[in-house]
Amino acid sequence: MKNKRQFSVHERASQLKRVTSRLFDVVIIGGGVTGAGIALDAISRGLSVCLIEKNDFASGTSNKSTKLIHGGLRYLKQLEIGLVRESGRERAIVHKLAPHLVVPEKMLLPLYEGGTYGKLMTAIGLKVYDFLADVSGNDRRKMLSVSETIEQEPLLKKEGLQGGGYYAEYRTDDARLTIELLKKAHVLGAEVLNYCEVVSFGYTEEGNMDTAHCLDHITNEKLMISARFFVSATGPWSDVIKQLDTSKKEKTLQLSKGVHIVIPRDKLLLRQAIYFDVDDGRMIFAIPRGKVTYIGTTDTVYTASLKRIVITRKDVKYLIDAVNRMFPLAELTIRDVISSWAGIRPLVYEAGKTPSELSRKDEIFISKTGLVSIAGGKLTGYRKMAERIMNTLFSIDDSIGNRATKGALTDEIPLTNYPLQSREEVVLYRMQLKERLASLGVEDEYICWYLVSTYGKQADKILEKITHFNNEEVIEKLIRAELWYGVHHEMVVTLSDFFVRRTGYLYFEIEKIKTFRTVVASDLQNYLGFDIAEMAHQHQVLDQLLTDATTFYETE
């Protein structure tokens, strides 16, 4: 029997009928991690939920972070104790919910004379950090001597080194986290639409917002969605939505651009992730991931267009110079960069402060028409941001609060339908998958690591599909099976959805796009029935993304 709630564009027609024929408790605008978290929280409490995103899910900031679920050590220096406590405890919860996707990453913090962190203050700070974040076991911090620090990472510069701090962060894939949240919300009954844009709002005679007038970019249909509450979780686009509501009276956000560059792993053979000083007083990460190492991030005021965010040569030079100073033998040049990404952080504006000085706390705004907007915040805090939104809605309308479960349930809801329960289960499953791949002729351990860290046990469905493709090399079959899974289970609509947001190939295995683009495009066209003009447009969009990931401009 066909699944009536398949998370696929194949169900678009019936889904559009459903969203236009009922009154929702909550309509969420924005399909990044914040919106996804709100959708899951609301639907799990028993409310009716619709989420709409004008592009693809996680196509904005939620695909372009440093990809860490971290406790925010630097916020301790800024004395944001509450933020450190919340972030540290939240990362433990998210790791429990998706241990294949949120994984421990040992972090080395080298300490230098005159650096951001002194040895004594680091020892105290990391101990406080462990306490606030409720860190236990092997994840607790260790202080290292000079010789121990060099042994841990021989590539570090020796001059001025005073020792190191060794502690745990958690690495993730931000776009994958977002898509799993949305898939789970959908399973529980939420209506979730990508490529559906709000173009205006409707109001009651009393001036309260009651409808969103939308354009579905897939069918070109205009539709009207009704709700008791509308929540804008659009990140950098929050002020744009407020302008549609005519509720933007003054500056709310200060946008900050963060750039990351990707280099081949053999260009900087780090033994673990490093968090290190830059000459201007900031700190950046260098994080090994599979076949590459990525480095970031910058933190500069951004005032250019949100339609296309490019990386400048100045951005790249900043990061390369920082790496070469910290790792003198690296001798990186701009030619070593194989990919990159630039994201925009929606920081809450405070007069006179630089982006690095602004708080990463989230803030909620309520317009006179009832539009609820949330801005600021961090990837790590998506669950608590959702909880604060729900509390805000309940405080406005007792009736909706009376129908919903009072406390958040999302700390106990696994993020996949076939959850792995612990680190140990992840390791065991990876061993099993390795044997299955070997039986298919795949000996590359990286592929096994990629499948598990990307899909968890959902990788089973991909491997099962491989047998449906004939006469190709096994790696090509695997890519085709991934696309099939993406189209039928993860709302993939375009080439960019697949190559960028669902797989991360644009950033971490860019050569696969060049190798498998043609067969992926052919399969996508067959699955979704696109005409030649639509496919030409999709290739054009992907070409632009490839260019922007590998080209560095003189100006923004």
C-alpha angles and dihedrals in degrees: 000000000000116000106245091200098050111155093232140108086241085081094051099112095052091042093054089052091052096049093050097047103059144049111247125207090221135015113193119203112205131048100215125111093281094053091042091052092050091049092053093045094049097045092046089056091056101261124133111250140190123182123192129187124187094214129016123314113275091008092134130044093334091072097044109053127112085269095236130131091206139168094232104242091182091058087063088062088053088051093241090147095164092052092050092049093048095044094048094050094043093055090056090053095048091047088055091050095050112011092169091057103036106050134173114261118190109225126203117206108193113207121216135183107270092010130138093267124042119212097249095043091047092052090050093041095051091047090052088044091055090049096047093044092044091235116179142176121004091352092070117111126263128198114223131205121231092265092046091050092051091046089052092049116012094181093068118109110258100207112105094358112153101175136283148259118234117198143142131267127169123241123208143161105252096203092048091050090052094049092049091052090051093046090052092048088051092051089054092053109274120140108232123187131178122194091033113124130198108227100172144346134240126218141201121245087265091058098253119141110249108155141038116212107212142183117217105215094199099055097019087231123146114224140176122220120195127206145157091232135025119201122193111209095162100129111204089012093059093104090049091057090046089055089055086054091043086231098117104107102155141004111298104167138044108201120218126193120222119191128195127188128203124214132177112273092239090061090065111017099195119176092214142348117300130206108197147168127268121203093250093062096261125114131223139191132239108195127182112220120175110298095354145049120224125204131199175257135332121186114205135148110264123206103153128101121307091209093078124012114196135188121238129214087244090059092052094043090054091057096040093049090050092052094046092051092050096040106032094183093056095078091184121186132189088261090067092064109101098175142354145181137210124205133185120227116210100220120181107250120250118176116247097013127118119227091258090053096050118102119251090216117124123238132200124218126192120199125211089255092055099257107150115208130185123197138171120026134116138263090251093058100052094115095050091045088056091049091052090051091052092049089051092053091048091051091054097045121028092190094062091045092051091056095048134075105261102222127053114261098190095098088073103038113100111225097228133048091235101042127192106219104208147001088268092056090049091054092047093048091049090055091051092048091049090058092049092050091048089054087056092050097260111131098162106113090200091067090054091049091048095051094048096043091046104040108010110202089345083083086082090073091052094050091047089056094053092082090062092069120075138197097015133110111268094248090056090049089052093052091048090049090051090054092048089053092047094051096045101036109020107041095250109174105159141035089251092053088059103037096040115024104025100038107016090223092140090064107028107025104019092160090068090066091058092045101044105024095104097051092043091051091049093051093045091052091050094048096048104027097235118173126233093265093054092049091048089054092049091051089050092053092048091048090055092050091050090049094049092048092054105030126074119205134210093233138015 
